[in-house]
Amino acid sequence: MSGLPLLQILLFSIIIALGGVCDGIGYTRNDFPSNFIFGSGTSAYQVEGAANEDGRTPSIWDTFAHAGYSQGDTADVACDHYHKYKEDVQLMADIGLDAYRFSISWSRLIPNGRGAVNPKGLEFYNNLINELLKHGIQPHVTLVNYDHPQALEDEYGGWVSQKMVKDFVQYADVCFREFGDRVQYWTTVNEPNVFGDGSYDTGIAPPQRCSPPFGVINCTRGNSSTEPYLAVHHILLAHASVVRLYRENYQAKHHGFIGLCIYAYYYVPFSDTKEDIIATQRANDFLLGWVMDPLVFGDYPKIMKENAGSRIPTFTKLESKMVKGAFDFIGLIHYFVVKIKDNSVSLMTELRDFHSDQAVKTRMDEDLFTGAELPISPWGLEGVLEYLKQVYGNPPVFIYENGQRMLRTSSLEDTPRVEYLQAYIGGVLNAMRNGSDTRGYIAWSFLDVFELFNGFKSAYGLVYVDMDDPELKRYPKLSARWYSQFLKRKTKVDTDQVIESEENVFDLSS
């Protein structure tokens, strides 16, 4: 079984928790390597708007939002990044970002999911990429972020069908051919481990496939016992096929890199009992191992295969060889720590789904689906990076999402976000000093974008967007000011001074 010895995992958790982290006063940008990337990010449906313009067709996220599952909000307009991208890129440059992580809308680029490319969609992404490069900002591009075309979902069920592999490869080929000469960093599918769980087991995320009694919605289609495994299996095959395509046809001439983005809580035992410690490792195997084990070792974790049995697909020898090593880097999404309590009695029940296979009870430091502020536990991010280092051979990592959630407000004094960023950037530095091969930090999110579960009720943005203003005017927050000072001055940043200078929050050029 992959993973650290169980006692070592617990011991490391305690060491990290007691060890402390660098704070905002204790480090500068100069403490990071000169080629370390700092940036911020969004995704297509969350920021672009123009949902019904210039040939774009609905994605599964459009369908989800219009059914009322995002607090009644939709992203038909969102932040109107589609029309305001030049203004937004100028803001990025003013803040001093090295990189911008965004996703491409498959529905905008190839409206039917396959076949003809939409000229207007092609023009938009070419313009955006060129504008970024004009301002010295590195594009980091994700191909799919919860938004594959509804046309493919209607035709054959999207990721539950192996037909999706071929269509995804053809879509990726268009992106590499059209944009690859200017994009050096690609990720294929955003957080397939959480997507598999939320979209095909509980049904809380698009395309909302699940089955009673496991789904938390009124399930009308799907199978919670098999489809999470099936969807992620097809995503891994599609990812590996796209990596092979990129390496064979594009990498040598474009000199780029390709990876996969995973979601990671940092799991810690609820108690020091043997049962909770074992459950913590099981949770890690079901969350991280589900994707990382195939990429590094060529197969799923042993405990997953034992618990899921015939419900989890198997790799052929050829597929295993193709998936193993199919990444140049790992994109990491992390926000908070989760405590694990054993519930293995559920493994004895006859009717099982993905969650009962996992057989743990979780106590989250904060509810994932509210607008409440997240606890500041940077040792959790350090712990995930250490786990990747020790278990999976220390792969190159970009932190692609990390940030503080707050209730959406017009107040620009987002001090908790400043404190969160300070702590977690310090945690990344600690992990690097401990040997982690982390290459960049991308704060979530650049703007107050449309969120999956909360719509516009909660926000992570460095920049406030006034949704009541017809022009959707942007207002940089205190966190943007702090980030800008950190990125530009390359000196120790005194948080108190930043907070006291809030009257200059719009002056990002100093």
Protein backbone atom coordinates (compact mmCIF):
# COMPACT_ATOMS: atom_id res chain seq x y z
CA MET A 1 0.00 0.00 0.00
CA SER A 2 1.26 3.48 -0.82
CA GLY A 3 1.66 5.92 2.02
CA LEU A 4 3.77 6.61 5.05
CA PRO A 5 3.80 4.27 8.00
CA LEU A 6 0.71 5.21 9.98
CA LEU A 7 2.56 6.25 13.12
CA GLN A 8 4.83 8.46 11.02
CA ILE A 9 1.83 10.25 9.54
CA LEU A 10 0.48 11.03 12.99
CA LEU A 11 3.90 12.09 14.25
CA PHE A 12 4.43 14.39 11.30
CA SER A 13 1.01 15.96 11.91
CA ILE A 14 2.02 16.78 15.47
CA ILE A 15 5.42 18.14 14.45
CA ILE A 16 3.90 20.42 11.82
CA ALA A 17 1.17 21.61 14.20
CA LEU A 18 3.68 22.56 16.87
CA GLY A 19 6.38 23.87 14.58
CA GLY A 20 4.81 27.17 13.62
CA VAL A 21 5.10 28.95 10.29
CA CYS A 22 6.71 32.02 8.88
CA ASP A 23 4.42 35.00 9.19
CA GLY A 24 4.07 38.10 7.05
CA ILE A 25 6.75 39.93 9.04
CA GLY A 26 9.20 37.06 8.87
CA TYR A 27 9.78 36.61 5.14
CA THR A 28 10.03 38.48 1.87
CA ARG A 29 9.68 37.56 -1.76
CA ASN A 30 13.48 37.43 -1.88
CA ASP A 31 13.30 34.33 0.30
CA PHE A 32 11.78 32.47 -2.66
CA PRO A 33 13.76 31.39 -5.73
CA SER A 34 13.91 33.99 -8.48
CA ASN A 35 11.94 31.71 -10.81
CA PHE A 36 9.20 30.99 -8.27
CA ILE A 37 5.82 32.08 -9.70
CA PHE A 38 3.25 34.15 -7.80
CA GLY A 39 -0.14 34.80 -9.34
CA SER A 40 -3.90 34.52 -9.03
CA GLY A 41 -6.63 32.63 -10.83
CA THR A 42 -10.21 32.21 -12.01
CA SER A 43 -12.07 29.73 -14.23
CA ALA A 44 -14.11 30.22 -17.39
CA TYR A 45 -17.70 29.85 -16.20
CA GLN A 46 -16.98 31.71 -12.98
CA VAL A 47 -15.63 34.86 -14.58
CA GLU A 48 -16.28 35.20 -18.32
CA GLY A 49 -20.00 35.83 -18.60
CA ALA A 50 -21.24 36.27 -22.18
CA ALA A 51 -22.80 32.86 -21.71
CA ASN A 52 -25.14 33.24 -24.68
CA GLU A 53 -22.93 35.31 -26.94
CA ASP A 54 -20.76 34.67 -29.99
CA GLY A 55 -21.64 31.04 -30.50
CA ARG A 56 -21.06 29.68 -27.01
CA THR A 57 -23.37 26.81 -25.99
CA PRO A 58 -24.33 25.65 -22.47
CA SER A 59 -22.01 23.59 -20.30
CA ILE A 60 -23.07 21.30 -17.47
CA TRP A 61 -22.38 24.18 -15.08
CA ASP A 62 -24.86 26.40 -16.94
CA THR A 63 -27.48 23.69 -16.50
CA PHE A 64 -26.64 23.32 -12.80
CA ALA A 65 -26.82 27.05 -12.09
CA HIS A 66 -30.03 27.58 -14.06
CA ALA A 67 -31.65 24.78 -12.06
CA GLY A 68 -31.15 26.96 -8.96
CA TYR A 69 -28.35 25.04 -7.23
CA SER A 70 -26.02 28.03 -6.82
CA GLN A 71 -28.21 30.01 -4.42
CA GLY A 72 -30.38 31.01 -7.37
CA ASP A 73 -27.52 32.84 -9.10
CA THR A 74 -26.18 32.17 -12.58
CA ALA A 75 -22.98 33.21 -14.32
CA ASP A 76 -24.67 34.38 -17.52
CA VAL A 77 -22.91 37.70 -16.96
CA ALA A 78 -20.55 36.82 -14.08
CA CYS A 79 -17.71 39.38 -14.01
CA ASP A 80 -18.00 39.96 -17.78
CA HIS A 81 -14.32 39.10 -18.17
CA TYR A 82 -15.15 38.23 -21.78
CA HIS A 83 -15.58 41.92 -22.57
CA LYS A 84 -13.39 43.42 -19.82
CA TYR A 85 -10.31 41.20 -20.10
CA LYS A 86 -8.01 44.10 -21.03
CA GLU A 87 -9.02 46.01 -17.92
CA ASP A 88 -8.55 42.89 -15.83
CA VAL A 89 -5.10 42.14 -17.24
CA GLN A 90 -4.06 45.70 -16.52
CA LEU A 91 -5.17 45.20 -12.91
CA MET A 92 -3.09 42.02 -12.75
CA ALA A 93 -0.09 43.94 -14.01
CA ASP A 94 -0.72 46.75 -11.52
CA ILE A 95 -0.73 44.26 -8.67
CA GLY A 96 2.44 42.69 -10.01
CA LEU A 97 1.27 39.14 -10.76
CA ASP A 98 3.74 36.81 -12.45
CA ALA A 99 1.02 34.44 -13.65
CA TYR A 100 -2.70 34.12 -14.27
CA ARG A 101 -4.39 30.74 -14.05
CA PHE A 102 -7.59 30.45 -16.07
CA SER A 103 -9.57 27.77 -17.86
CA ILE A 104 -10.86 27.53 -21.40
CA SER A 105 -14.57 27.03 -21.96
CA TRP A 106 -14.87 23.95 -24.16
CA SER A 107 -18.41 25.14 -25.01
CA ARG A 108 -17.08 28.46 -26.23
CA LEU A 109 -14.24 27.05 -28.30
CA ILE A 110 -16.00 23.99 -29.77
CA PRO A 111 -19.74 24.56 -29.17
CA ASN A 112 -20.88 21.05 -30.12
CA GLY A 113 -18.14 19.37 -28.11
CA ARG A 114 -16.50 18.10 -31.28
CA GLY A 115 -16.11 19.31 -34.81
CA ALA A 116 -16.01 22.94 -35.92
CA VAL A 117 -14.06 25.50 -33.91
CA ASN A 118 -15.92 28.68 -33.03
CA PRO A 119 -13.98 31.64 -34.54
CA LYS A 120 -15.20 34.05 -31.85
CA GLY A 121 -14.14 31.72 -29.06
CA LEU A 122 -10.75 31.25 -30.69
CA GLU A 123 -10.37 35.01 -31.03
CA PHE A 124 -11.18 35.63 -27.37
CA TYR A 125 -8.60 33.22 -25.99
CA ASN A 126 -5.95 34.39 -28.45
CA ASN A 127 -6.62 37.98 -27.38
CA LEU A 128 -6.51 37.11 -23.68
CA ILE A 129 -3.26 35.18 -23.98
CA ASN A 130 -1.64 37.91 -26.06
CA GLU A 131 -2.75 40.57 -23.59
CA LEU A 132 -1.25 38.62 -20.70
CA LEU A 133 2.06 38.18 -22.48
CA LYS A 134 2.08 41.85 -23.45
CA HIS A 135 2.09 42.66 -19.72
CA GLY A 136 4.65 40.01 -18.82
CA ILE A 137 2.11 37.67 -17.20
CA GLN A 138 2.48 33.93 -17.68
CA PRO A 139 -0.67 32.04 -18.73
CA HIS A 140 -1.43 28.81 -16.82
CA VAL A 141 -4.30 27.10 -18.62
CA THR A 142 -6.75 24.41 -17.50
CA LEU A 143 -8.75 22.63 -20.18
CA VAL A 144 -11.84 21.62 -18.15
CA ASN A 145 -13.14 23.02 -14.86
CA TYR A 146 -16.57 21.45 -14.10
CA ASP A 147 -17.86 22.68 -17.46
CA HIS A 148 -17.74 20.15 -20.27
CA PRO A 149 -20.36 20.78 -22.98
CA GLN A 150 -23.94 19.90 -22.12
CA ALA A 151 -24.19 18.51 -25.66
CA LEU A 152 -21.81 15.67 -24.79
CA GLU A 153 -23.57 15.06 -21.47
CA ASP A 154 -26.88 14.74 -23.31
CA GLU A 155 -25.44 12.55 -26.06
CA TYR A 156 -23.66 9.88 -24.02
CA GLY A 157 -23.38 10.94 -20.38
CA GLY A 158 -20.08 12.79 -20.47
CA TRP A 159 -17.35 11.26 -18.31
CA VAL A 160 -19.26 8.07 -17.51
CA SER A 161 -18.72 7.07 -21.15
CA GLN A 162 -15.36 6.16 -22.64
CA LYS A 163 -16.44 8.12 -25.73
CA MET A 164 -15.45 11.21 -23.74
CA VAL A 165 -11.77 10.24 -23.98
CA LYS A 166 -11.63 10.68 -27.75
CA ASP A 167 -13.59 13.94 -27.73
CA PHE A 168 -11.40 15.37 -24.96
CA VAL A 169 -8.22 14.50 -26.82
CA GLN A 170 -9.51 16.22 -29.96
CA TYR A 171 -10.45 19.30 -27.93
CA ALA A 172 -7.02 19.37 -26.28
CA ASP A 173 -5.37 19.04 -29.69
CA VAL A 174 -7.15 22.21 -30.85
CA CYS A 175 -5.96 24.08 -27.73
CA PHE A 176 -2.35 22.95 -28.11
CA ARG A 177 -2.34 23.76 -31.83
CA GLU A 178 -3.90 27.19 -31.47
CA PHE A 179 -2.42 28.44 -28.19
CA GLY A 180 0.54 26.19 -27.37
CA ASP A 181 3.15 28.46 -28.92
CA ARG A 182 2.38 30.98 -26.13
CA VAL A 183 1.18 28.78 -23.26
CA GLN A 184 3.84 26.84 -21.36
CA TYR A 185 1.77 25.43 -18.51
CA TRP A 186 -1.25 23.20 -19.09
CA THR A 187 -3.46 21.20 -16.76
CA THR A 188 -6.07 18.87 -18.18
CA VAL A 189 -8.95 18.41 -15.72
CA ASN A 190 -9.50 20.36 -12.53
CA GLU A 191 -9.58 18.28 -9.30
CA PRO A 192 -10.99 15.01 -10.72
CA ASN A 193 -10.97 13.46 -7.23
CA VAL A 194 -13.49 15.96 -5.83
CA PHE A 195 -15.34 16.14 -9.14
CA GLY A 196 -15.81 12.38 -9.06
CA ASP A 197 -17.19 12.48 -5.53
CA GLY A 198 -19.41 15.55 -5.71
CA SER A 199 -20.68 15.06 -9.25
CA TYR A 200 -21.23 11.28 -9.35
CA ASP A 201 -21.73 10.14 -5.73
CA THR A 202 -23.44 12.84 -3.66
CA GLY A 203 -24.70 14.73 -6.72
CA ILE A 204 -24.03 18.14 -5.21
CA ALA A 205 -22.10 19.36 -8.26
CA PRO A 206 -22.77 19.26 -12.00
CA PRO A 207 -23.77 17.03 -13.77
CA GLN A 208 -25.55 15.83 -10.59
CA ARG A 209 -25.49 12.10 -11.12
CA CYS A 210 -26.21 9.97 -8.05
CA SER A 211 -28.56 7.31 -6.72
CA PRO A 212 -30.63 6.84 -3.55
CA PRO A 213 -29.93 6.65 -0.69
CA PHE A 214 -26.48 8.15 -1.21
CA GLY A 215 -27.21 11.35 -3.10
CA VAL A 216 -27.91 14.46 -1.09
CA ILE A 217 -30.23 15.75 -3.81
CA ASN A 218 -33.29 14.17 -5.38
CA CYS A 219 -31.36 11.84 -7.67
CA THR A 220 -32.97 11.22 -11.04
CA ARG A 221 -30.07 9.50 -12.81
CA GLY A 222 -26.73 7.92 -12.03
CA ASN A 223 -25.28 5.24 -9.76
CA SER A 224 -23.37 6.33 -6.67
CA SER A 225 -21.83 2.88 -6.26
CA THR A 226 -20.07 2.76 -9.62
CA GLU A 227 -20.06 6.06 -11.47
CA PRO A 228 -17.55 7.96 -9.28
CA TYR A 229 -14.97 5.29 -10.07
CA LEU A 230 -15.98 5.13 -13.73
CA ALA A 231 -15.84 8.88 -14.31
CA VAL A 232 -12.42 9.32 -12.69
CA HIS A 233 -11.10 6.27 -14.56
CA HIS A 234 -12.09 7.86 -17.86
CA ILE A 235 -10.63 11.19 -16.77
CA LEU A 236 -7.30 9.49 -16.01
CA LEU A 237 -7.32 7.74 -19.39
CA ALA A 238 -8.21 11.00 -21.14
CA HIS A 239 -5.54 12.89 -19.21
CA ALA A 240 -2.86 10.32 -20.03
CA SER A 241 -3.88 10.31 -23.70
CA VAL A 242 -3.63 14.09 -23.82
CA VAL A 243 -0.23 14.03 -22.12
CA ARG A 244 0.98 11.53 -24.71
CA LEU A 245 -0.39 13.77 -27.50
CA TYR A 246 1.35 16.81 -26.04
CA ARG A 247 4.67 15.06 -25.54
CA GLU A 248 4.70 13.49 -28.99
CA ASN A 249 3.46 16.44 -31.06
CA TYR A 250 3.99 19.71 -29.18
CA GLN A 251 6.33 19.67 -26.21
CA ALA A 252 9.62 19.72 -28.13
CA LYS A 253 8.67 22.76 -30.19
CA HIS A 254 6.71 24.63 -27.51
CA HIS A 255 8.96 23.76 -24.54
CA GLY A 256 5.95 23.57 -22.24
CA PHE A 257 4.77 21.42 -19.35
CA ILE A 258 1.59 19.51 -18.65
CA GLY A 259 0.02 18.20 -15.46
CA LEU A 260 -3.14 17.40 -13.55
CA CYS A 261 -4.77 19.37 -10.75
CA ILE A 262 -5.83 17.57 -7.54
CA TYR A 263 -7.78 18.67 -4.48
CA ALA A 264 -6.27 17.94 -1.08
CA TYR A 265 -7.53 18.40 2.42
CA TYR A 266 -4.92 17.75 5.05
CA TYR A 267 -6.29 14.80 6.99
CA VAL A 268 -5.43 14.34 10.65
CA PRO A 269 -6.75 11.66 13.04
CA PHE A 270 -9.59 12.73 15.29
CA SER A 271 -7.86 10.87 18.11
CA ASP A 272 -4.70 8.85 18.65
CA THR A 273 -6.57 5.55 18.50
CA LYS A 274 -5.33 2.94 16.07
CA GLU A 275 -8.71 2.97 14.31
CA ASP A 276 -8.62 6.72 13.62
CA ILE A 277 -5.00 6.58 12.46
CA ILE A 278 -5.79 3.77 10.02
CA ALA A 279 -8.91 5.65 8.87
CA THR A 280 -6.75 8.72 8.16
CA GLN A 281 -4.52 6.73 5.84
CA ARG A 282 -7.59 5.23 4.18
CA ALA A 283 -8.98 8.73 3.61
CA ASN A 284 -5.69 9.81 2.05
CA ASP A 285 -5.73 6.83 -0.29
CA PHE A 286 -9.30 7.57 -1.35
CA LEU A 287 -8.67 11.28 -1.91
CA LEU A 288 -5.06 11.68 -3.07
CA GLY A 289 -4.23 8.08 -3.90
CA TRP A 290 -7.24 7.80 -6.18
CA VAL A 291 -5.43 10.02 -8.69
CA MET A 292 -1.81 10.12 -7.56
CA ASP A 293 -1.26 6.36 -7.26
CA PRO A 294 -2.13 5.71 -10.93
CA LEU A 295 0.03 8.65 -12.02
CA VAL A 296 3.04 7.55 -9.97
CA PHE A 297 2.63 3.77 -9.58
CA GLY A 298 0.31 2.85 -12.46
CA ASP A 299 -2.63 1.54 -10.40
CA TYR A 300 -5.19 2.45 -7.74
CA PRO A 301 -4.36 2.09 -4.04
CA LYS A 302 -4.74 -1.42 -2.65
CA ILE A 303 -7.37 -0.36 -0.09
CA MET A 304 -9.55 1.16 -2.84
CA LYS A 305 -9.46 -2.05 -4.85
CA GLU A 306 -10.20 -4.14 -1.78
CA ASN A 307 -13.16 -2.03 -0.69
CA ALA A 308 -14.67 -1.29 -4.09
CA GLY A 309 -14.00 -4.68 -5.62
CA SER A 310 -15.42 -5.09 -9.11
CA ARG A 311 -17.03 -1.65 -8.97
CA ILE A 312 -13.70 0.05 -9.62
CA PRO A 313 -12.40 -0.33 -13.20
CA THR A 314 -9.05 -1.96 -13.86
CA PHE A 315 -6.22 -0.66 -16.01
CA THR A 316 -4.94 -2.89 -18.77
CA LYS A 317 -1.16 -3.27 -18.86
CA LEU A 318 -1.00 -0.81 -21.73
CA GLU A 319 -3.23 1.72 -19.91
CA SER A 320 -1.21 1.38 -16.72
CA LYS A 321 1.98 2.08 -18.62
CA MET A 322 0.38 5.10 -20.31
CA VAL A 323 -1.00 6.61 -17.08
CA LYS A 324 2.14 6.04 -15.00
CA GLY A 325 4.35 9.12 -15.23
CA ALA A 326 1.80 11.10 -17.25
CA PHE A 327 2.61 14.47 -15.68
CA ASP A 328 5.36 17.07 -15.59
CA PHE A 329 3.93 18.71 -12.49
CA ILE A 330 0.98 18.49 -10.10
CA GLY A 331 -1.40 21.38 -9.57
CA LEU A 332 -2.54 21.44 -5.93
CA ILE A 333 -5.76 22.89 -4.49
CA HIS A 334 -5.88 23.21 -0.70
CA TYR A 335 -7.88 25.29 1.75
CA PHE A 336 -8.18 23.64 5.16
CA VAL A 337 -7.71 20.70 7.51
CA VAL A 338 -10.14 17.83 8.08
CA LYS A 339 -10.24 15.57 11.12
CA ILE A 340 -10.92 11.89 10.48
CA LYS A 341 -12.86 9.53 12.74
CA ASP A 342 -13.18 5.85 11.88
CA ASN A 343 -16.56 4.53 10.76
CA SER A 344 -15.45 1.23 9.30
CA VAL A 345 -18.60 -0.52 10.51
CA SER A 346 -20.23 0.88 7.37
CA LEU A 347 -17.94 -1.35 5.32
CA MET A 348 -20.03 -4.29 6.53
CA THR A 349 -23.25 -2.99 5.02
CA GLU A 350 -24.51 -4.66 1.87
CA LEU A 351 -25.31 -1.45 -0.02
CA ARG A 352 -22.26 0.74 -0.53
CA ASP A 353 -21.16 3.81 -2.40
CA PHE A 354 -17.94 5.78 -2.66
CA HIS A 355 -18.32 7.28 0.82
CA SER A 356 -19.02 4.01 2.57
CA ASP A 357 -16.04 2.47 0.78
CA GLN A 358 -14.00 5.24 2.33
CA ALA A 359 -15.70 4.51 5.68
CA VAL A 360 -14.67 7.55 7.68
CA LYS A 361 -16.51 10.30 9.44
CA THR A 362 -15.05 13.75 8.90
CA ARG A 363 -15.07 16.82 11.07
CA MET A 364 -14.15 19.78 8.94
CA ASP A 365 -12.51 22.81 10.49
CA GLU A 366 -15.24 24.73 8.68
CA ASP A 367 -18.20 23.80 6.52
CA LEU A 368 -17.13 23.76 2.89
CA PHE A 369 -20.46 25.04 1.63
CA THR A 370 -21.09 28.17 3.69
CA GLY A 371 -19.75 31.66 3.34
CA ALA A 372 -17.94 31.57 6.66
CA GLU A 373 -14.25 32.39 6.92
CA LEU A 374 -11.88 29.45 6.73
CA PRO A 375 -9.62 28.69 9.68
CA ILE A 376 -5.99 29.65 9.19
CA SER A 377 -4.03 26.40 9.45
CA PRO A 378 -0.99 26.72 7.15
CA TRP A 379 0.56 23.63 8.68
CA GLY A 380 -2.11 21.72 6.75
CA LEU A 381 -0.67 22.90 3.43
CA GLU A 382 2.80 22.06 4.69
CA GLY A 383 1.53 18.62 5.61
CA VAL A 384 0.08 17.96 2.14
CA LEU A 385 3.32 19.06 0.47
CA GLU A 386 5.31 16.82 2.81
CA TYR A 387 2.98 13.90 2.06
CA LEU A 388 3.44 14.40 -1.69
CA LYS A 389 7.18 14.56 -1.15
CA GLN A 390 7.48 11.40 0.94
CA VAL A 391 4.83 9.22 -0.69
CA TYR A 392 5.00 10.26 -4.33
CA GLY A 393 8.65 11.12 -4.90
CA ASN A 394 8.49 14.89 -4.46
CA PRO A 395 6.87 15.89 -7.77
CA PRO A 396 7.08 19.50 -8.97
CA VAL A 397 4.02 21.30 -7.56
CA PHE A 398 2.17 24.51 -8.29
CA ILE A 399 -0.29 25.65 -5.62
CA TYR A 400 -3.14 26.43 -8.01
CA GLU A 401 -5.82 27.38 -5.49
CA ASN A 402 -5.52 28.65 -1.95
CA GLY A 403 -7.36 31.57 -0.42
CA GLN A 404 -9.72 32.92 2.18
CA ARG A 405 -13.49 32.80 1.82
CA MET A 406 -15.57 35.64 3.19
CA LEU A 407 -19.17 36.70 2.84
CA ARG A 408 -19.46 38.93 -0.19
CA THR A 409 -19.45 42.58 0.82
CA SER A 410 -18.58 45.95 -0.66
CA SER A 411 -16.10 46.50 2.16
CA LEU A 412 -12.54 46.48 0.85
CA GLU A 413 -11.02 45.83 4.27
CA ASP A 414 -10.53 42.08 3.94
CA THR A 415 -8.00 41.77 6.76
CA PRO A 416 -8.73 38.04 7.31
CA ARG A 417 -7.68 37.38 3.70
CA VAL A 418 -4.42 39.25 4.24
CA GLU A 419 -3.74 37.17 7.35
CA TYR A 420 -4.59 33.97 5.48
CA LEU A 421 -2.31 34.75 2.54
CA GLN A 422 0.55 35.73 4.83
CA ALA A 423 0.29 32.50 6.77
CA TYR A 424 -0.07 30.14 3.80
CA ILE A 425 2.68 31.74 1.71
CA GLY A 426 4.85 31.36 4.79
CA GLY A 427 3.77 27.72 5.02
CA VAL A 428 4.82 27.16 1.40
CA LEU A 429 8.23 28.65 2.21
CA ASN A 430 8.59 26.33 5.19
CA ALA A 431 7.73 23.33 3.04
CA MET A 432 10.27 24.36 0.43
CA ARG A 433 12.94 24.76 3.07
CA ASN A 434 12.07 21.23 4.10
CA GLY A 435 12.71 19.99 0.56
CA SER A 436 9.35 20.33 -1.23
CA ASP A 437 9.71 20.97 -4.96
CA THR A 438 7.04 23.67 -5.05
CA ARG A 439 7.34 25.98 -8.06
CA GLY A 440 4.57 28.54 -7.64
CA TYR A 441 1.66 29.94 -5.62
CA ILE A 442 -1.58 31.03 -7.34
CA ALA A 443 -4.01 32.73 -4.96
CA TRP A 444 -7.72 32.05 -5.38
CA SER A 445 -9.23 34.19 -6.67
CA PHE A 446 -8.31 37.25 -8.70
CA LEU A 447 -11.85 38.69 -8.80
CA ASP A 448 -14.94 38.00 -6.70
CA VAL A 449 -16.15 35.32 -9.09
CA PHE A 450 -19.27 33.16 -9.26
CA GLU A 451 -18.77 30.27 -6.80
CA LEU A 452 -20.04 26.73 -7.39
CA PHE A 453 -22.32 26.39 -4.36
CA ASN A 454 -22.76 29.97 -3.18
CA GLY A 455 -23.07 31.90 -6.42
CA PHE A 456 -22.31 35.49 -5.50
CA LYS A 457 -23.04 35.09 -1.77
CA SER A 458 -19.42 34.33 -0.84
CA ALA A 459 -16.17 35.62 -2.25
CA TYR A 460 -12.47 34.82 -2.35
CA GLY A 461 -11.35 37.72 -4.54
CA LEU A 462 -8.44 40.09 -4.25
CA VAL A 463 -10.63 42.47 -6.25
CA TYR A 464 -14.27 43.35 -5.54
CA VAL A 465 -16.69 43.52 -8.48
CA ASP A 466 -19.70 45.77 -7.98
CA MET A 467 -22.54 43.66 -9.37
CA ASP A 468 -24.96 46.58 -8.93
CA ASP A 469 -22.94 48.78 -11.25
CA PRO A 470 -23.89 48.33 -14.94
CA GLU A 471 -20.18 48.64 -15.73
CA LEU A 472 -19.25 46.01 -13.12
CA LYS A 473 -16.52 48.26 -11.78
CA ARG A 474 -13.55 46.61 -10.12
CA TYR A 475 -12.18 47.71 -6.72
CA PRO A 476 -8.91 46.20 -5.43
CA LYS A 477 -9.16 45.18 -1.80
CA LEU A 478 -6.70 45.41 1.06
CA SER A 479 -5.47 41.92 0.14
CA ALA A 480 -4.58 43.14 -3.36
CA ARG A 481 -2.61 45.96 -1.77
CA TRP A 482 -0.78 43.57 0.53
CA TYR A 483 -0.04 41.11 -2.28
CA SER A 484 1.20 43.94 -4.48
CA GLN A 485 3.54 45.23 -1.80
CA PHE A 486 4.86 41.74 -1.15
CA LEU A 487 5.44 41.09 -4.86
CA LYS A 488 7.01 44.45 -5.72
CA ARG A 489 8.98 45.69 -2.77
CA LYS A 490 10.88 42.49 -2.05
CA THR A 491 11.27 43.63 1.54
CA LYS A 492 9.70 42.45 4.75
CA VAL A 493 6.04 43.37 4.82
CA ASP A 494 4.62 44.81 8.03
CA THR A 495 0.93 43.92 8.09
CA ASP A 496 0.05 46.76 10.44
CA GLN A 497 1.48 49.29 7.98
CA VAL A 498 -0.52 47.78 5.13
CA ILE A 499 -3.74 47.95 7.12
CA GLU A 500 -3.08 51.52 8.18
CA SER A 501 -2.60 52.56 4.54
CA GLU A 502 -6.06 51.46 3.47
CA GLU A 503 -6.83 54.92 2.11
CA ASN A 504 -4.29 54.15 -0.62
CA VAL A 505 -5.77 50.77 -1.45
CA PHE A 506 -6.41 51.77 -5.06
CA ASP A 507 -2.82 52.92 -5.57
CA LEU A 508 -1.19 49.67 -6.64
CA SER A 509 1.74 51.18 -8.47
CA SER A 510 3.84 52.14 -5.46
